[in-house]
Backbone as CSV, one residue per row, in Angstrom:
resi,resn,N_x,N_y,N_z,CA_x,CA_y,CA_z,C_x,C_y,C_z
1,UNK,30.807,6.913,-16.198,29.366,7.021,-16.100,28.707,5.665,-16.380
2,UNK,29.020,4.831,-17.474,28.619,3.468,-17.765,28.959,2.486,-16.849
3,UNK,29.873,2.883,-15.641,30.554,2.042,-14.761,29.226,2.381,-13.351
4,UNK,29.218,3.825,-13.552,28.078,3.757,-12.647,26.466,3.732,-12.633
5,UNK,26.090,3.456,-13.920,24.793,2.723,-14.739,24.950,1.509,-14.131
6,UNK,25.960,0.502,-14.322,25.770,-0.623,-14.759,25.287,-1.121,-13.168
7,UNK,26.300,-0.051,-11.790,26.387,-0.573,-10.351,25.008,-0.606,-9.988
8,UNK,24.170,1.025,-10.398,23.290,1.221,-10.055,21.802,0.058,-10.528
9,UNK,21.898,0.028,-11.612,21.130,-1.027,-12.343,21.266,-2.836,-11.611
10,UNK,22.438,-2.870,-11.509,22.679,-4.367,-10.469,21.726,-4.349,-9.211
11,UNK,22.406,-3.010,-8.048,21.300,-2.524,-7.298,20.102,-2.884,-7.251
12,UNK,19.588,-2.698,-8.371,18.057,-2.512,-8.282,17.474,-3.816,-8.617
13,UNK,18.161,-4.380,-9.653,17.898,-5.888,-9.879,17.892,-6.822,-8.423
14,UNK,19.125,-6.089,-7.424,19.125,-6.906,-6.029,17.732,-6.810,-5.409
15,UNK,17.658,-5.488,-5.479,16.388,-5.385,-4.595,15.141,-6.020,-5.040
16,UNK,14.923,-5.896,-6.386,14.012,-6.410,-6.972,13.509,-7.914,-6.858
17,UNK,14.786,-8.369,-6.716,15.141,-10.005,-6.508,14.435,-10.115,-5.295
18,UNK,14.770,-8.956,-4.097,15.180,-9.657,-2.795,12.953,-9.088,-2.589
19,UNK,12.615,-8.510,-2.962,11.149,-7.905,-3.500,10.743,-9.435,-3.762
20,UNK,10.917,-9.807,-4.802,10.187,-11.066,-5.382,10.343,-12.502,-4.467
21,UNK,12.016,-12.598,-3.818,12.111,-13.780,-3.192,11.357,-13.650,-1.909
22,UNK,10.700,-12.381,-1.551,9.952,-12.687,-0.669,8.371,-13.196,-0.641
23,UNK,8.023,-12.611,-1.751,6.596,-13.074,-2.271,6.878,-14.963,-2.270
24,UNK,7.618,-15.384,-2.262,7.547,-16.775,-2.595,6.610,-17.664,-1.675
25,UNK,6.574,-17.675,-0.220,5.898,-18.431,0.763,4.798,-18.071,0.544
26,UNK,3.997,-17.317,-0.322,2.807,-16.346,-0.380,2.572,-17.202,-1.339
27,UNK,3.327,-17.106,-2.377,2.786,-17.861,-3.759,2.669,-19.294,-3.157
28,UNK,3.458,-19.994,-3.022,3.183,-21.357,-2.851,1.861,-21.543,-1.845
29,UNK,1.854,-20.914,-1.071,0.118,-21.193,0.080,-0.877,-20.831,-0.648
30,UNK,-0.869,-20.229,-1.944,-1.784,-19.827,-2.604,-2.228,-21.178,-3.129
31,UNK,-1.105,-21.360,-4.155,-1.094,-22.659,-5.143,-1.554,-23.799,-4.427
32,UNK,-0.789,-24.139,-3.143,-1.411,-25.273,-2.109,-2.523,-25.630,-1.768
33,UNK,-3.266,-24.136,-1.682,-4.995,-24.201,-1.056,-5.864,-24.366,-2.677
34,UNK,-4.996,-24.392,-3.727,-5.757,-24.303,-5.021,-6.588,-23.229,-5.161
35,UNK,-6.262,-21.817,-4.788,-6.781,-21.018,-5.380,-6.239,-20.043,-6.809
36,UNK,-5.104,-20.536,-7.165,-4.304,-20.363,-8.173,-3.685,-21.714,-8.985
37,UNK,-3.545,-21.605,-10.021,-2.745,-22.627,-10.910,-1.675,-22.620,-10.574
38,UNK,-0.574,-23.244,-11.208,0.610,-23.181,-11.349,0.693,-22.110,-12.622
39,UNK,0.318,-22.049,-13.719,0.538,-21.007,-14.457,0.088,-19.764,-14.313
40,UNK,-1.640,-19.451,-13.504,-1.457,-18.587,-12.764,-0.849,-17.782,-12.071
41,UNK,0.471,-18.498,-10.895,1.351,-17.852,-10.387,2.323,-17.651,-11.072
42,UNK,2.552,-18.102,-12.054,3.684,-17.464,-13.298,3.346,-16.367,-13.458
43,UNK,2.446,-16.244,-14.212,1.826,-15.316,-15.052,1.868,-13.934,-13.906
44,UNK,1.213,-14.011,-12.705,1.786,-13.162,-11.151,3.362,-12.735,-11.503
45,UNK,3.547,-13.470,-11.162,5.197,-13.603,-10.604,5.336,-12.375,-12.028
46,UNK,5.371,-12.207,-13.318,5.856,-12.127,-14.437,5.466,-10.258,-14.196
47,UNK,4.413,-10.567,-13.758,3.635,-8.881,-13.930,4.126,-8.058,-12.389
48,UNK,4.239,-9.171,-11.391,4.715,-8.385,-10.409,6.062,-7.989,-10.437
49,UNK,6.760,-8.866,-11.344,8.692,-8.243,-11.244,8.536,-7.132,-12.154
50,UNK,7.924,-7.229,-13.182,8.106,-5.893,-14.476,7.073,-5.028,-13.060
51,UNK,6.226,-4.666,-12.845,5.804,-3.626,-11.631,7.268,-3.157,-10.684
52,UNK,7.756,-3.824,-10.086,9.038,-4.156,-9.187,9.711,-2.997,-10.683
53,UNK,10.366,-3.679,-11.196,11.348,-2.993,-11.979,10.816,-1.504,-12.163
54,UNK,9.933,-1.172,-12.648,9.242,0.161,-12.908,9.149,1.271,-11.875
55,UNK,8.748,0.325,-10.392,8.568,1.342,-9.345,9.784,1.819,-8.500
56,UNK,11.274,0.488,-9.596,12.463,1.094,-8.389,13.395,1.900,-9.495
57,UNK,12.814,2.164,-10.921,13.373,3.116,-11.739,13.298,4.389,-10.713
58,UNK,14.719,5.254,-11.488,14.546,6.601,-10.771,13.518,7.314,-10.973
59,UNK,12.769,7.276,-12.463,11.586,7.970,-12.929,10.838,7.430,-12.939
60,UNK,10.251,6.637,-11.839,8.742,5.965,-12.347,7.956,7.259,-11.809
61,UNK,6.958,6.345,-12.127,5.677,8.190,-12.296,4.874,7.037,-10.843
62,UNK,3.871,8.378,-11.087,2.539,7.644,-9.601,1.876,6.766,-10.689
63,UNK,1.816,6.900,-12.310,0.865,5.873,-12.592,2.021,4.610,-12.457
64,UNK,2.869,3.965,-12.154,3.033,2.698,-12.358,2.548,2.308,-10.824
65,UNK,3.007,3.269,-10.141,2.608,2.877,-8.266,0.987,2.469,-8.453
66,UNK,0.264,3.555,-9.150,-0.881,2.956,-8.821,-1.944,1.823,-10.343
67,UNK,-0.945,1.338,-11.070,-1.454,0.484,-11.771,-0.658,-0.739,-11.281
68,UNK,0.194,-0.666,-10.389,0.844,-2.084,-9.469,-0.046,-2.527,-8.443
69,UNK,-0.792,-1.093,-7.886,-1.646,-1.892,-6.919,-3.253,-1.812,-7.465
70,UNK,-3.313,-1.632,-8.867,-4.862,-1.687,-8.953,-4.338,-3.537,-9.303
71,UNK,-3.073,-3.913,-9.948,-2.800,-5.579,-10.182,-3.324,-6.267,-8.650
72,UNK,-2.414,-5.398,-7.625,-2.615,-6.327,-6.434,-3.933,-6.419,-5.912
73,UNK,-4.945,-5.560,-6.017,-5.898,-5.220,-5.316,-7.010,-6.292,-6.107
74,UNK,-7.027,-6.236,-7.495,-7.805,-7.107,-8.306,-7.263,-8.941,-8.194
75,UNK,-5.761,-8.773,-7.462,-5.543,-10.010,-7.026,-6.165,-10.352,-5.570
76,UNK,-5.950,-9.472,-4.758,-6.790,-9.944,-3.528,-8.206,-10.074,-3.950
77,UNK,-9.413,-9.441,-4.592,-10.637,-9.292,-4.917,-10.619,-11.162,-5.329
78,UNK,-9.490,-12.047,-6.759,-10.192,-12.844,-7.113,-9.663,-14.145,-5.958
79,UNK,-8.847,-13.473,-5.191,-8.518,-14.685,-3.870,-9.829,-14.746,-2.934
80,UNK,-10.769,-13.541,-3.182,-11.798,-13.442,-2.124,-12.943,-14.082,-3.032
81,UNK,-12.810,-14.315,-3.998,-13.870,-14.774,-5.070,-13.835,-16.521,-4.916
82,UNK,-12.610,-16.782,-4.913,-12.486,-18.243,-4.874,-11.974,-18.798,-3.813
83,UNK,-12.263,-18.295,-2.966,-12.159,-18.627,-1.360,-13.519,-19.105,-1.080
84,UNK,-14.581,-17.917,-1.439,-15.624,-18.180,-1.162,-16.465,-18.829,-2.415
85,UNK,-16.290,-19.716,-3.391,-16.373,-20.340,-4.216,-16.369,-21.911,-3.871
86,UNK,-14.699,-21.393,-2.907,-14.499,-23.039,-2.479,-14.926,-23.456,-1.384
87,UNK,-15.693,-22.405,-0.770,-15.872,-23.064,0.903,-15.438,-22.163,1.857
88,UNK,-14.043,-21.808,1.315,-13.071,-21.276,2.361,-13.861,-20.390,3.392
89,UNK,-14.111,-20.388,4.554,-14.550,-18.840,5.141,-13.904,-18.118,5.449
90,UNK,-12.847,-18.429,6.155,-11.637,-17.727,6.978,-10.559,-17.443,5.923
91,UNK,-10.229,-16.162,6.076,-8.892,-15.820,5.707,-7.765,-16.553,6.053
92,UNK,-6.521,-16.643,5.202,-5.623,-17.002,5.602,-4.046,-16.323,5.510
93,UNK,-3.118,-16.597,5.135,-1.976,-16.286,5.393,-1.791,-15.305,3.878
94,UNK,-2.176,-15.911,2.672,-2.123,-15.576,1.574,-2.686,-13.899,1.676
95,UNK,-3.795,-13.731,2.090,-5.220,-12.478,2.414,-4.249,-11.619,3.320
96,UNK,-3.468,-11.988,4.030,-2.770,-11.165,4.866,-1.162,-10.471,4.073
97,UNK,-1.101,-11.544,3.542,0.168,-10.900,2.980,-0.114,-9.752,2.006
98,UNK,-0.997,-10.236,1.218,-1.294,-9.196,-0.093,-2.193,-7.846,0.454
99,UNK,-2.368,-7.992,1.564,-2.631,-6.263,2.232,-1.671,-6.444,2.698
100,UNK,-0.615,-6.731,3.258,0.936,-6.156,3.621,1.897,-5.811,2.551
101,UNK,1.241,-6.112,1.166,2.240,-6.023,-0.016,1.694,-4.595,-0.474
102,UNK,0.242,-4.325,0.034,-1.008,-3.312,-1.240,-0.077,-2.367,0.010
103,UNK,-0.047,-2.297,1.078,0.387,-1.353,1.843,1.882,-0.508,1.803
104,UNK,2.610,-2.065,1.819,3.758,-1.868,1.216,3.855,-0.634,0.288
105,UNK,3.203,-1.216,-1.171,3.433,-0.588,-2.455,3.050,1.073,-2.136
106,UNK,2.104,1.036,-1.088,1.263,2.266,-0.954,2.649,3.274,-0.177
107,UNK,2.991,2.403,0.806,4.382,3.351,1.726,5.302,3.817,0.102
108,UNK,5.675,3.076,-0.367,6.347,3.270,-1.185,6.278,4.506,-2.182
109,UNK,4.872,4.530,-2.837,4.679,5.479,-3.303,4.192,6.747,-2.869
110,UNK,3.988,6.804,-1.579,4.127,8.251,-0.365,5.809,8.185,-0.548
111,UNK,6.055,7.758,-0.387,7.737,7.920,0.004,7.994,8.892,-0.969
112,UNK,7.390,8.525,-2.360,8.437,9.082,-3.534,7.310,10.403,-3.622
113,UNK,6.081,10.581,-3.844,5.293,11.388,-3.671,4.408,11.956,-2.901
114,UNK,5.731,12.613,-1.946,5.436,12.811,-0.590,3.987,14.383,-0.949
115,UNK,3.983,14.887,-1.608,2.631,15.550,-2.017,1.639,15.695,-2.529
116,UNK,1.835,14.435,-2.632,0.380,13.741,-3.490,-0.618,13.631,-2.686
117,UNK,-1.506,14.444,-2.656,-2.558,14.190,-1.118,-3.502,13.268,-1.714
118,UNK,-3.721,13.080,-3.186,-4.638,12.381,-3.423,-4.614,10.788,-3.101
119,UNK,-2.820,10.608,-3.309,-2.435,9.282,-2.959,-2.733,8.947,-1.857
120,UNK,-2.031,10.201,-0.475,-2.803,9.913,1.004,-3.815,9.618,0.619
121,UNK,-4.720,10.145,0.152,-6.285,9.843,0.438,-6.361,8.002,0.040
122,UNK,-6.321,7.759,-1.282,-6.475,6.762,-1.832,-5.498,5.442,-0.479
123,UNK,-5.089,5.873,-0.105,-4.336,4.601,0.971,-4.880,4.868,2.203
124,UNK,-5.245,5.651,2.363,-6.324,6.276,3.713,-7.635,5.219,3.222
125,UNK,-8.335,5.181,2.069,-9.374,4.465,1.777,-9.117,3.166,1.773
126,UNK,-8.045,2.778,1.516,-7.884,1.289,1.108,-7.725,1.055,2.756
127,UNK,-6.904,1.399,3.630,-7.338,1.096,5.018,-8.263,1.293,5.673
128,UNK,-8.904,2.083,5.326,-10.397,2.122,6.300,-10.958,1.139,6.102
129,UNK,-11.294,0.594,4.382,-11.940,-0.393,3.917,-11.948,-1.665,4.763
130,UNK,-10.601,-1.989,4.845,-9.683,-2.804,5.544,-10.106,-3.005,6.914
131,UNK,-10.255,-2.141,7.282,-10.775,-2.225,8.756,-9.823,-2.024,9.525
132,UNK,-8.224,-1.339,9.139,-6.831,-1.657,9.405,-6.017,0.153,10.409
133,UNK,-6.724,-0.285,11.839,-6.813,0.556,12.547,-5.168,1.135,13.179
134,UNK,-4.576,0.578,13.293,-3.299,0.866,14.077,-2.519,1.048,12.479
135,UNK,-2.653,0.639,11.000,-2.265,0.629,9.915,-2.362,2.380,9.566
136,UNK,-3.827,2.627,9.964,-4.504,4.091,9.983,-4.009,5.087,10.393
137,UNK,-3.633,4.850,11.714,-3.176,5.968,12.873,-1.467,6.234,12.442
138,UNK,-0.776,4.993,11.930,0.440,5.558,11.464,0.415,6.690,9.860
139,UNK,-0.498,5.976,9.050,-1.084,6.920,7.887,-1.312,8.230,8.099
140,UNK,-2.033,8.158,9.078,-2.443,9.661,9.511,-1.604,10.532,9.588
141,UNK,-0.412,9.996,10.528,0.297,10.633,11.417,1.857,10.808,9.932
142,UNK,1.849,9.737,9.155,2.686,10.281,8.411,2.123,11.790,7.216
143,UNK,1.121,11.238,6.950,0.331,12.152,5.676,-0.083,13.787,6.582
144,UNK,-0.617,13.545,8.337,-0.470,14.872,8.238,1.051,15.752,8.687
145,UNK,1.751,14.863,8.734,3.478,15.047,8.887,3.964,16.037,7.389
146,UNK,3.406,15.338,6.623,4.207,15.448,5.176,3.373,16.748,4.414
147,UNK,1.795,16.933,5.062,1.145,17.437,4.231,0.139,18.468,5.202
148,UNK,1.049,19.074,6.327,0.309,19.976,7.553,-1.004,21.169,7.391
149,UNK,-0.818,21.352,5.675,-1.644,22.431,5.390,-3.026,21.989,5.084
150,UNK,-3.063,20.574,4.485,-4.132,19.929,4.135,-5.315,19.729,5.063
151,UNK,-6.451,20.631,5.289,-7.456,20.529,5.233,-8.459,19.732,5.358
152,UNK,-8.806,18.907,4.105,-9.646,17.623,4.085,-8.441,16.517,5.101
153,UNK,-7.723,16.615,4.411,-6.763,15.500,5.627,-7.281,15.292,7.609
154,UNK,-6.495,16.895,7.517,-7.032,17.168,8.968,-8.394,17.119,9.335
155,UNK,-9.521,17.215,9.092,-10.592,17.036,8.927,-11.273,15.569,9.123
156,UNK,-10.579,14.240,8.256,-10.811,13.600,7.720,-10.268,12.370,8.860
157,UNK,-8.899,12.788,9.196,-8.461,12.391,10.751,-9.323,12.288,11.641
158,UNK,-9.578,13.690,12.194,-10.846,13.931,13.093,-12.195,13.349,13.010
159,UNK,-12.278,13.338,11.850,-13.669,12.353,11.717,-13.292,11.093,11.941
160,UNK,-11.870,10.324,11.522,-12.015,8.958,11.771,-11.808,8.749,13.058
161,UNK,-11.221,9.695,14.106,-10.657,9.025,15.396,-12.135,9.722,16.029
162,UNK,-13.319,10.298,15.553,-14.043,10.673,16.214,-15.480,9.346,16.336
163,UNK,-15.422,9.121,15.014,-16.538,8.106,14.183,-16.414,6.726,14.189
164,UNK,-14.837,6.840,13.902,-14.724,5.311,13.789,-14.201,4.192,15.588
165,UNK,-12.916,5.885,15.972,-12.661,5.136,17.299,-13.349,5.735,18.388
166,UNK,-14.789,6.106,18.593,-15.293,7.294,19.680,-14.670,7.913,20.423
167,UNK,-13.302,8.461,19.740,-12.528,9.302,20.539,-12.414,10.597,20.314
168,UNK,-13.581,11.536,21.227,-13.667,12.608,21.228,-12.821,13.657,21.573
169,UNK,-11.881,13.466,22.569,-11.012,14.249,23.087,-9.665,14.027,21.600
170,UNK,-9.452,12.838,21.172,-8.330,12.733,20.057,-8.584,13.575,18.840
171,UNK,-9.898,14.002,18.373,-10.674,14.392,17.239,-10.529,15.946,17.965
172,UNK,-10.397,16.078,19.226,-10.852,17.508,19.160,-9.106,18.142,19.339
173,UNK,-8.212,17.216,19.877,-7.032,17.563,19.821,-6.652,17.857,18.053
174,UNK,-6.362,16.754,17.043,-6.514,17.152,16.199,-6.719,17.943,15.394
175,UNK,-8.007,18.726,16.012,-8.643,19.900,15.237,-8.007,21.247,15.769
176,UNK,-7.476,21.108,17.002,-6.681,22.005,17.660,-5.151,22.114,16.968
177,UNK,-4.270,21.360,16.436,-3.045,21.283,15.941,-3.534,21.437,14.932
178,UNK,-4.546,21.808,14.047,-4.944,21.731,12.741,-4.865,23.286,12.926
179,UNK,-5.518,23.822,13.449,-5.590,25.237,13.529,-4.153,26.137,13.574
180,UNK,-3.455,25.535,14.881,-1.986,26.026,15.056,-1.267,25.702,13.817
181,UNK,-1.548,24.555,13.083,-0.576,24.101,11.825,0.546,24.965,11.212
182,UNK,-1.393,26.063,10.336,-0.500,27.088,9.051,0.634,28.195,10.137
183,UNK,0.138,28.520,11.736,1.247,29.451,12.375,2.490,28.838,12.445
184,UNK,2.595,27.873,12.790,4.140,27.054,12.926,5.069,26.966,11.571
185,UNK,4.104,27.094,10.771,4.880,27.189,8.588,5.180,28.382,8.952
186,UNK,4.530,29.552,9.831,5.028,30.789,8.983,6.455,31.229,9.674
């Protein structure tokens, strides 16, 4: 059993590693454009591996998933603070990654709490916000996959492909497989 602790635990340290060695080109374009220190991105780096470690335990809970991305989200907020502090107007490479990381973290924690509708919701919001349309339509399509009985979901679909993409015929299909849903469970 200690032989298979120790494999499993290596494991996760790999992944964790291979998690962090990717953030690296991210960190350094940060540091480059001077919107971070050098101890700044320590201090990152330090809180994002202990997050990493927590969310690839067998028992992490939804609060570490979602106190990893209230870290990331308050990190994109002060990249948008001192972007526009410094001049910057345009987004760059840095702004893109860290919504591919907030998303990331977000797949991740659907993965493990595949019935958490509240989580759908909460990553449903963070993309709309986003403006992150083709990001959306896979969301959708996984959350009403995972969660067919849900209601506000289905609903909430329909309103976005009705409101956001004027697609009336997609919103009304929707509402049609929403109906058939609960017969196909029984």
């Amino acid at each position: 059993e200690a032989h298979c602790n120790a494999r499993s635990a290596a494991a996760m340290a790999d992944r964790v590693r291979e998690v962090m060695e990717s953030m690296v080109p991210e960190l350094e374009d940060v540091q480059r454009r001077g919107l971070c220190s050098a101890s700044e991105v320590k201090a990152l780096v330090r809180r994002r591996e202990r997050f990493e470690y927590l969310v690839h335990r067998p028992r992490a809970t939804r609060d570490d998933f979602l106190r990893y991305l209230q870290l990331e989200m308050n990190f994109e907020a002060l990249l948008k603070c001192r972007r526009r502090r410094l001049g910057m107007t345009r987004q760059g490479p840095p702004d893109f990654a860290i919504r591919r990381r907030i998303h990331f973290i977000f797949s991740r924690a659907a993965r493990r709490f595949k019935g958490d509708e509240r989580l759908w919701m909460q990553w449903i919001d963070f993309a709309e916000r986003r403006k992150a349309d083709k990001r959306l339509e896979r969301i959708y399509g996984r959350a009403l996959a995972v969660l067919p009985h849900s209601v506000p979901l289905w609903t909430r679909a329909a309103a976005w492909e009705f409101e956001a993409r004027s697609n009336a015929s997609a919103a009304r299909r929707l509402l049609q497989r929403a109906l058939r849903a609960p017969m196909q469970a029984l």
